[in-house]
PDB file of C-alpha atoms in Angstrom:
ATOM      1  CA  UNK A   1      -3.922 138.359-156.268  1.00 40.00           C
ATOM      2  CA  UNK A   2      -6.667 141.071-156.440  1.00 45.00           C
ATOM      3  CA  UNK A   3     -10.002 139.117-156.877  1.00 44.00           C
ATOM      4  CA  UNK A   4     -13.208 140.400-157.984  1.00 40.00           C
ATOM      5  CA  UNK A   5     -14.994 142.026-154.955  1.00 45.00           C
ATOM      6  CA  UNK A   6     -11.987 141.581-152.816  1.00 52.00           C
ATOM      7  CA  UNK A   7     -11.279 145.588-152.354  1.00 63.00           C
ATOM      8  CA  UNK A   8      -8.140 147.609-153.139  1.00 76.00           C
ATOM      9  CA  UNK A   9      -4.717 146.599-152.885  1.00 90.00           C
ATOM     10  CA  UNK A  10      -2.260 147.290-149.941  1.00 92.00           C
ATOM     11  CA  UNK A  11       1.058 146.807-151.600  1.00 96.00           C
ATOM     12  CA  UNK A  12       1.981 147.667-155.382  1.00 97.00           C
ATOM     13  CA  UNK A  13       4.791 147.147-157.656  1.00 98.00           C
ATOM     14  CA  UNK A  14       5.513 149.624-160.213  1.00 98.00           C
ATOM     15  CA  UNK A  15       8.140 148.940-163.127  1.00 98.00           C
ATOM     16  CA  UNK A  16       9.028 151.008-165.766  1.00 98.00           C
ATOM     17  CA  UNK A  17      11.908 150.700-168.402  1.00 98.00           C
ATOM     18  CA  UNK A  18      12.577 154.447-168.451  1.00 98.00           C
ATOM     19  CA  UNK A  19      12.008 157.197-165.993  1.00 97.00           C
ATOM     20  CA  UNK A  20       8.570 158.726-166.589  1.00 97.00           C
ATOM     21  CA  UNK A  21       7.041 155.295-168.096  1.00 98.00           C
ATOM     22  CA  UNK A  22       5.276 154.528-164.704  1.00 98.00           C
ATOM     23  CA  UNK A  23       3.863 158.206-164.283  1.00 98.00           C
ATOM     24  CA  UNK A  24       2.709 158.452-167.921  1.00 98.00           C
ATOM     25  CA  UNK A  25       1.229 154.945-167.971  1.00 98.00           C
ATOM     26  CA  UNK A  26      -0.230 154.671-164.607  1.00 98.00           C
ATOM     27  CA  UNK A  27       0.237 158.035-162.885  1.00 98.00           C
ATOM     28  CA  UNK A  28      -3.625 158.510-162.506  1.00 98.00           C
ATOM     29  CA  UNK A  29      -4.137 155.165-160.779  1.00 98.00           C
ATOM     30  CA  UNK A  30      -1.347 155.699-158.403  1.00 98.00           C
ATOM     31  CA  UNK A  31      -2.824 159.052-157.419  1.00 98.00           C
ATOM     32  CA  UNK A  32      -6.275 157.400-157.125  1.00 97.00           C
ATOM     33  CA  UNK A  33      -4.739 154.604-154.918  1.00 96.00           C
ATOM     34  CA  UNK A  34      -2.585 156.373-152.638  1.00 97.00           C
ATOM     35  CA  UNK A  35      -5.140 159.238-151.997  1.00 96.00           C
ATOM     36  CA  UNK A  36      -7.663 156.544-150.990  1.00 95.00           C
ATOM     37  CA  UNK A  37      -5.282 154.267-149.227  1.00 94.00           C
ATOM     38  CA  UNK A  38      -2.968 156.293-146.741  1.00 94.00           C
ATOM     39  CA  UNK A  39       0.330 154.249-146.099  1.00 95.00           C
ATOM     40  CA  UNK A  40       0.039 151.961-149.186  1.00 96.00           C
ATOM     41  CA  UNK A  41       3.374 150.435-149.991  1.00 97.00           C
ATOM     42  CA  UNK A  42       4.659 151.205-153.384  1.00 98.00           C
ATOM     43  CA  UNK A  43       7.961 149.477-154.527  1.00 98.00           C
ATOM     44  CA  UNK A  44       9.062 151.044-157.997  1.00 98.00           C
ATOM     45  CA  UNK A  45      11.782 149.817-160.113  1.00 98.00           C
ATOM     46  CA  UNK A  46      13.118 151.722-163.332  1.00 98.00           C
ATOM     47  CA  UNK A  47      15.881 150.237-165.323  1.00 98.00           C
ATOM     48  CA  UNK A  48      17.488 153.140-167.030  1.00 97.00           C
ATOM     49  CA  UNK A  49      18.473 156.763-166.203  1.00 96.00           C
ATOM     50  CA  UNK A  50      20.018 156.355-162.942  1.00 95.00           C
ATOM     51  CA  UNK A  51      22.699 158.529-161.561  1.00 94.00           C
ATOM     52  CA  UNK A  52      21.762 161.692-163.399  1.00 93.00           C
ATOM     53  CA  UNK A  53      18.955 164.295-163.999  1.00 96.00           C
ATOM     54  CA  UNK A  54      16.624 161.766-165.091  1.00 96.00           C
ATOM     55  CA  UNK A  55      16.665 159.821-161.704  1.00 97.00           C
ATOM     56  CA  UNK A  56      16.364 163.185-159.671  1.00 97.00           C
ATOM     57  CA  UNK A  57      13.329 163.899-162.003  1.00 98.00           C
ATOM     58  CA  UNK A  58      11.986 160.396-161.195  1.00 98.00           C
ATOM     59  CA  UNK A  59      12.321 160.536-157.397  1.00 98.00           C
ATOM     60  CA  UNK A  60      10.433 163.940-157.299  1.00 98.00           C
ATOM     61  CA  UNK A  61       7.788 162.810-159.765  1.00 98.00           C
ATOM     62  CA  UNK A  62       6.961 159.335-157.865  1.00 98.00           C
ATOM     63  CA  UNK A  63       7.079 161.049-154.624  1.00 98.00           C
ATOM     64  CA  UNK A  64       4.206 163.622-155.890  1.00 98.00           C
ATOM     65  CA  UNK A  65       2.393 160.707-157.632  1.00 98.00           C
ATOM     66  CA  UNK A  66       2.141 158.679-154.506  1.00 98.00           C
ATOM     67  CA  UNK A  67       1.241 161.076-151.859  1.00 98.00           C
ATOM     68  CA  UNK A  68       1.193 159.494-148.310  1.00 97.00           C
ATOM     69  CA  UNK A  69       2.600 156.062-149.687  1.00 98.00           C
ATOM     70  CA  UNK A  70       5.491 154.271-148.331  1.00 98.00           C
ATOM     71  CA  UNK A  71       7.470 154.623-151.549  1.00 98.00           C
ATOM     72  CA  UNK A  72      10.601 152.561-152.262  1.00 98.00           C
ATOM     73  CA  UNK A  73      12.223 153.536-155.549  1.00 98.00           C
ATOM     74  CA  UNK A  74      15.227 151.802-157.145  1.00 98.00           C
ATOM     75  CA  UNK A  75      16.700 153.444-160.485  1.00 98.00           C
ATOM     76  CA  UNK A  76      19.241 151.305-162.352  1.00 98.00           C
ATOM     77  CA  UNK A  77      21.674 152.591-164.966  1.00 96.00           C
ATOM     78  CA  UNK A  78      21.136 150.147-167.839  1.00 97.00           C
ATOM     79  CA  UNK A  79      21.544 151.698-171.325  1.00 95.00           C
ATOM     80  CA  UNK A  80      18.283 153.288-172.745  1.00 93.00           C
ATOM     81  CA  UNK A  81      17.181 151.491-175.919  1.00 92.00           C
ATOM     82  CA  UNK A  82      19.354 148.562-175.368  1.00 94.00           C
ATOM     83  CA  UNK A  83      17.384 146.486-172.521  1.00 94.00           C
ATOM     84  CA  UNK A  84      16.921 143.277-174.704  1.00 93.00           C
ATOM     85  CA  UNK A  85      20.634 142.996-174.853  1.00 93.00           C
ATOM     86  CA  UNK A  86      20.856 143.129-171.211  1.00 95.00           C
ATOM     87  CA  UNK A  87      18.324 140.368-170.321  1.00 95.00           C
ATOM     88  CA  UNK A  88      19.863 138.976-167.287  1.00 95.00           C
ATOM     89  CA  UNK A  89      20.695 142.223-165.741  1.00 97.00           C
ATOM     90  CA  UNK A  90      16.900 142.969-166.138  1.00 97.00           C
ATOM     91  CA  UNK A  91      15.775 139.704-164.858  1.00 97.00           C
ATOM     92  CA  UNK A  92      18.183 139.919-161.746  1.00 97.00           C
ATOM     93  CA  UNK A  93      16.665 143.309-160.950  1.00 97.00           C
ATOM     94  CA  UNK A  94      13.078 141.677-161.288  1.00 97.00           C
ATOM     95  CA  UNK A  95      13.947 138.948-158.975  1.00 97.00           C
ATOM     96  CA  UNK A  96      15.564 141.183-156.382  1.00 97.00           C
ATOM     97  CA  UNK A  97      12.478 143.135-156.335  1.00 97.00           C
ATOM     98  CA  UNK A  98      10.400 140.287-155.881  1.00 97.00           C
ATOM     99  CA  UNK A  99      12.220 139.189-152.965  1.00 96.00           C
ATOM    100  CA  UNK A 100      11.487 142.688-151.401  1.00 94.00           C
ATOM    101  CA  UNK A 101       7.732 142.662-151.993  1.00 94.00           C
ATOM    102  CA  UNK A 102       4.779 140.355-152.486  1.00 94.00           C
ATOM    103  CA  UNK A 103       2.636 142.748-153.914  1.00 96.00           C
ATOM    104  CA  UNK A 104      -1.215 142.591-154.664  1.00 93.00           C
ATOM    105  CA  UNK A 105      -0.750 144.378-157.795  1.00 95.00           C
ATOM    106  CA  UNK A 106       1.928 144.787-160.279  1.00 97.00           C
ATOM    107  CA  UNK A 107       1.812 147.854-162.830  1.00 98.00           C
ATOM    108  CA  UNK A 108       4.215 147.156-165.740  1.00 98.00           C
ATOM    109  CA  UNK A 109       4.512 147.750-169.797  1.00 98.00           C
ATOM    110  CA  UNK A 110       2.259 145.802-171.898  1.00 96.00           C
ATOM    111  CA  UNK A 111       3.802 142.834-173.656  1.00 95.00           C
ATOM    112  CA  UNK A 112       2.423 144.233-177.115  1.00 94.00           C
ATOM    113  CA  UNK A 113       4.252 147.628-176.712  1.00 95.00           C
ATOM    114  CA  UNK A 114       6.090 148.485-179.668  1.00 95.00           C
ATOM    115  CA  UNK A 115       9.008 149.832-178.020  1.00 96.00           C
ATOM    116  CA  UNK A 116      11.673 147.235-177.462  1.00 96.00           C
ATOM    117  CA  UNK A 117      12.576 148.196-173.946  1.00 97.00           C
ATOM    118  CA  UNK A 118       9.027 148.179-172.898  1.00 97.00           C
ATOM    119  CA  UNK A 119       8.213 144.988-174.588  1.00 96.00           C
ATOM    120  CA  UNK A 120      11.137 143.213-173.112  1.00 96.00           C
ATOM    121  CA  UNK A 121      10.613 144.102-169.766  1.00 97.00           C
ATOM    122  CA  UNK A 122       6.872 143.227-169.924  1.00 97.00           C
ATOM    123  CA  UNK A 123       7.750 139.680-171.197  1.00 96.00           C
ATOM    124  CA  UNK A 124      10.152 139.103-168.025  1.00 97.00           C
ATOM    125  CA  UNK A 125       7.510 140.340-165.560  1.00 97.00           C
ATOM    126  CA  UNK A 126       5.705 137.037-165.331  1.00 94.00           C
ATOM    127  CA  UNK A 127       9.028 135.183-164.546  1.00 94.00           C
ATOM    128  CA  UNK A 128       9.336 137.048-161.364  1.00 96.00           C
ATOM    129  CA  UNK A 129       5.637 137.779-160.400  1.00 95.00           C
ATOM    130  CA  UNK A 130       3.858 134.376-161.667  1.00 91.00           C
ATOM    131  CA  UNK A 131       0.966 134.577-159.165  1.00 89.00           C
ATOM    132  CA  UNK A 132       0.026 138.179-159.079  1.00 93.00           C
ATOM    133  CA  UNK A 133      -2.238 140.490-160.968  1.00 93.00           C
ATOM    134  CA  UNK A 134      -0.508 142.485-163.415  1.00 96.00           C
ATOM    135  CA  UNK A 135      -1.869 145.568-165.257  1.00 97.00           C
ATOM    136  CA  UNK A 136      -0.055 146.470-168.563  1.00 97.00           C
ATOM    137  CA  UNK A 137      -0.129 150.027-168.856  1.00 98.00           C
ATOM    138  CA  UNK A 138       0.096 151.706-172.213  1.00 97.00           C
ATOM    139  CA  UNK A 139       2.195 154.897-173.339  1.00 95.00           C
ATOM    140  CA  UNK A 140       1.362 156.796-176.375  1.00 93.00           C
ATOM    141  CA  UNK A 141       4.125 157.227-179.071  1.00 91.00           C
ATOM    142  CA  UNK A 142       4.656 157.687-182.835  1.00 90.00           C
ATOM    143  CA  UNK A 143       4.482 154.038-183.325  1.00 90.00           C
ATOM    144  CA  UNK A 144       0.863 153.873-183.051  1.00 90.00           C
ATOM    145  CA  UNK A 145       0.604 150.781-181.076  1.00 93.00           C
ATOM    146  CA  UNK A 146      -2.546 151.760-178.867  1.00 94.00           C
ATOM    147  CA  UNK A 147      -4.907 149.021-179.035  1.00 90.00           C
ATOM    148  CA  UNK A 148      -8.122 147.526-177.519  1.00 93.00           C
ATOM    149  CA  UNK A 149      -7.812 147.301-173.619  1.00 95.00           C
ATOM    150  CA  UNK A 150      -9.343 145.039-171.106  1.00 93.00           C
ATOM    151  CA  UNK A 151      -9.224 146.920-167.916  1.00 95.00           C
ATOM    152  CA  UNK A 152      -9.936 150.376-166.940  1.00 96.00           C
ATOM    153  CA  UNK A 153      -9.182 152.553-163.733  1.00 96.00           C
ATOM    154  CA  UNK A 154     -11.769 155.630-164.032  1.00 97.00           C
ATOM    155  CA  UNK A 155     -10.094 158.904-163.117  1.00 98.00           C
ATOM    156  CA  UNK A 156     -11.802 161.978-161.695  1.00 98.00           C
ATOM    157  CA  UNK A 157     -11.538 165.265-163.679  1.00 98.00           C
ATOM    158  CA  UNK A 158      -9.319 166.311-160.785  1.00 98.00           C
ATOM    159  CA  UNK A 159      -6.948 163.492-160.732  1.00 98.00           C
ATOM    160  CA  UNK A 160      -6.860 163.627-164.590  1.00 98.00           C
ATOM    161  CA  UNK A 161      -5.635 167.296-164.513  1.00 98.00           C
ATOM    162  CA  UNK A 162      -3.408 166.703-161.690  1.00 98.00           C
ATOM    163  CA  UNK A 163      -1.635 163.828-163.520  1.00 98.00           C
ATOM    164  CA  UNK A 164      -1.168 166.008-166.642  1.00 98.00           C
ATOM    165  CA  UNK A 165       0.117 169.029-164.401  1.00 98.00           C
ATOM    166  CA  UNK A 166       2.529 166.592-162.501  1.00 98.00           C
ATOM    167  CA  UNK A 167       4.040 165.178-165.855  1.00 98.00           C
ATOM    168  CA  UNK A 168       4.642 168.724-167.041  1.00 97.00           C
ATOM    169  CA  UNK A 169       5.968 169.961-163.780  1.00 97.00           C
ATOM    170  CA  UNK A 170       8.638 167.109-162.760  1.00 97.00           C
ATOM    171  CA  UNK A 171       9.753 165.936-166.174  1.00 97.00           C
ATOM    172  CA  UNK A 172      11.358 169.181-167.780  1.00 95.00           C
ATOM    173  CA  UNK A 173      13.657 166.954-169.757  1.00 95.00           C
ATOM    174  CA  UNK A 174      10.879 165.656-171.798  1.00 94.00           C
ATOM    175  CA  UNK A 175       9.062 168.992-172.648  1.00 93.00           C
ATOM    176  CA  UNK A 176      10.643 169.367-176.098  1.00 92.00           C
ATOM    177  CA  UNK A 177       9.237 166.029-177.294  1.00 92.00           C
ATOM    178  CA  UNK A 178       6.060 166.533-179.874  1.00 90.00           C
ATOM    179  CA  UNK A 179       3.980 163.980-178.126  1.00 90.00           C
ATOM    180  CA  UNK A 180       4.722 165.127-174.387  1.00 94.00           C
ATOM    181  CA  UNK A 181       1.829 167.681-174.053  1.00 94.00           C
ATOM    182  CA  UNK A 182      -1.416 168.172-172.207  1.00 95.00           C
ATOM    183  CA  UNK A 183      -3.448 167.256-175.219  1.00 96.00           C
ATOM    184  CA  UNK A 184      -1.902 163.931-175.796  1.00 96.00           C
ATOM    185  CA  UNK A 185      -2.192 162.938-172.103  1.00 97.00           C
ATOM    186  CA  UNK A 186      -5.819 164.042-171.474  1.00 97.00           C
ATOM    187  CA  UNK A 187      -6.832 163.118-174.935  1.00 97.00           C
ATOM    188  CA  UNK A 188      -5.876 159.485-174.371  1.00 97.00           C
ATOM    189  CA  UNK A 189      -7.486 159.580-170.951  1.00 98.00           C
ATOM    190  CA  UNK A 190     -10.800 160.951-172.400  1.00 98.00           C
ATOM    191  CA  UNK A 191     -11.074 158.146-174.963  1.00 97.00           C
ATOM    192  CA  UNK A 192     -10.337 155.590-172.466  1.00 98.00           C
ATOM    193  CA  UNK A 193     -13.039 157.159-170.299  1.00 98.00           C
ATOM    194  CA  UNK A 194     -15.537 157.048-173.107  1.00 98.00           C
ATOM    195  CA  UNK A 195     -14.788 153.215-173.554  1.00 97.00           C
ATOM    196  CA  UNK A 196     -15.739 152.585-169.797  1.00 96.00           C
ATOM    197  CA  UNK A 197     -18.701 155.096-169.429  1.00 96.00           C
ATOM    198  CA  UNK A 198     -16.414 157.663-167.392  1.00 97.00           C
ATOM    199  CA  UNK A 199     -15.038 160.954-168.002  1.00 98.00           C
ATOM    200  CA  UNK A 200     -11.640 159.999-167.876  1.00 98.00           C
ATOM    201  CA  UNK A 201      -9.592 156.639-167.409  1.00 98.00           C
ATOM    202  CA  UNK A 202      -6.442 155.023-167.758  1.00 98.00           C
ATOM    203  CA  UNK A 203      -6.563 151.531-169.535  1.00 98.00           C
ATOM    204  CA  UNK A 204      -4.528 148.334-169.125  1.00 97.00           C
ATOM    205  CA  UNK A 205      -4.009 145.089-170.728  1.00 97.00           C
ATOM    206  CA  UNK A 206      -4.488 142.003-168.580  1.00 94.00           C
ATOM    207  CA  UNK A 207      -3.039 138.809-169.646  1.00 86.00           C
ATOM    208  CA  UNK A 208      -4.572 136.618-166.953  1.00 83.00           C
ATOM    209  CA  UNK A 209      -6.964 137.249-164.059  1.00 83.00           C
ATOM    210  CA  UNK A 210      -8.417 135.049-161.469  1.00 80.00           C
ATOM    211  CA  UNK A 211     -11.791 135.866-160.311  1.00 77.00           C
ATOM    212  CA  UNK A 212     -13.408 135.258-156.856  1.00 73.00           C
ATOM    213  CA  UNK A 213     -17.037 135.258-157.766  1.00 74.00           C
ATOM    214  CA  UNK A 214     -18.067 133.685-154.547  1.00 71.00           C
ATOM    215  CA  UNK A 215     -16.470 136.764-152.443  1.00 60.00           C
ATOM    216  CA  UNK A 216     -18.930 138.064-149.648  1.00 60.00           C
ATOM    217  CA  UNK A 217     -19.373 141.141-151.039  1.00 54.00           C
ATOM    218  CA  UNK A 218     -19.352 141.031-155.005  1.00 46.00           C
ATOM    219  CA  UNK A 219     -18.760 143.796-157.241  1.00 44.00           C
ATOM    220  CA  UNK A 220     -16.670 144.912-160.378  1.00 45.00           C
ATOM    221  CA  UNK A 221     -13.056 145.085-159.974  1.00 47.00           C
ATOM    222  CA  UNK A 222     -11.873 148.412-158.799  1.00 45.00           C
ATOM    223  CA  UNK A 223      -8.688 149.884-157.856  1.00 50.00           C
ATOM    224  CA  UNK A 224      -8.596 152.634-155.279  1.00 43.00           C
ATOM    225  CA  UNK A 225     -12.239 152.032-154.012  1.00 43.00           C
TER     226      UNK A 225
END
């Protein structure tokens, strides 16, 4: 568990329903952490897209978003848009991931995400990671489900630009989508930056957080310090 004043994490789990979810929702945070902490272990799990072009994109993208990290990525072949009907397989994949890693931080979808795959996965996360800090990332889309967030990771202008560049570079299969562009990604980062008095930021939902206000070096919760 990351606690207030306890410094940055050494082990991260990142989970996505689809290839590109992790990079869109938390790519800037991964860049920030991995550049600040060489050798950081990142266990990543994606539940759909395995065995084809999407998996190839994901492997290249996450390698770029996690420079210098000990990255371990698993991509499954569950059907896109049908994850709620595959509850048992999703839960088993999460439990297997939990056996492989005891992370300091879990990056996962938000429980109030409007997409059924994201939402269903998010609701299963606490069944496998019961005593861990879980940050629920957001993904902009036509559903209009963006809301008030409770945690922010500031992004330098360089990292914000690098995130947009890497998204465009590695996910060629998504470039035709009307929401998949520089303005959408950088615009949301700018709005979240305003909310935390920074130029850019990624924002997260936190359902439960344990504080350690008696830590020897008190300070704000930061990732990648």
